[in-house]
């Protein structure tokens, strides 16, 4: 649609006011429109992607120092989607693997067939070997998510967030 889209984690905590929100801002001809995507979130990092048809995709990792904002007991990686031409965002969906806490990342892209690809680093707290898995999740065009471990590495062996690319045939390179 040619609009500029921005996501931001907005946090304020004083004696009288406290809030934590993941925000989407869109530049419109009359100025900026702001939408709260997730309220009371403790977002550590997030990624935004616009697909070829104008749909927006957000992946957000919650801070691992607090309970999940939407009643989750295992800290989630959230996926949010706004369809092309839509005003409203779809409800957040938890993605990732059971027993894996998000650690950092994420990255999000789409391919020509409409699949959404996400990559993030997690940590398996309680794992005696303290390995950090690199998690790849994909959403089919029908909306079904699946996840797998790309590899595991010793805890804190990574010094930067992962990244990946999709080639013209939709093959993932991580």
mmCIF file of N, CA and C in Angstrom, residues 12-18:
data_model
loop_
_atom_site.group_PDB
_atom_site.id
_atom_site.type_symbol
_atom_site.label_atom_id
_atom_site.label_comp_id
_atom_site.label_asym_id
_atom_site.label_seq_id
_atom_site.Cartn_x
_atom_site.Cartn_y
_atom_site.Cartn_z
ATOM 1 N N UNK A 12 6.270 2.207 30.143
ATOM 2 C CA UNK A 12 6.328 3.307 31.098
ATOM 3 C C UNK A 12 5.999 2.759 32.476
ATOM 4 N N UNK A 13 6.813 3.115 33.443
ATOM 5 C CA UNK A 13 6.564 2.673 34.808
ATOM 6 C C UNK A 13 6.946 3.784 35.769
ATOM 7 N N UNK A 14 5.945 4.352 36.401
ATOM 8 C CA UNK A 14 6.174 5.354 37.432
ATOM 9 C C UNK A 14 5.322 4.956 38.636
ATOM 10 N N UNK A 15 5.303 5.778 39.640
ATOM 11 C CA UNK A 15 4.483 5.486 40.820
ATOM 12 C C UNK A 15 2.995 5.519 40.492
ATOM 13 N N UNK A 16 2.614 6.277 39.461
ATOM 14 C CA UNK A 16 1.190 6.428 39.156
ATOM 15 C C UNK A 16 0.755 5.751 37.854
ATOM 16 N N UNK A 17 1.697 5.466 36.966
ATOM 17 C CA UNK A 17 1.352 4.903 35.656
ATOM 18 C C UNK A 17 2.271 3.723 35.351
ATOM 19 N N UNK A 18 1.673 2.656 34.858
ATOM 20 C CA UNK A 18 2.487 1.522 34.441
ATOM 21 C C UNK A 18 1.816 0.848 33.246
#
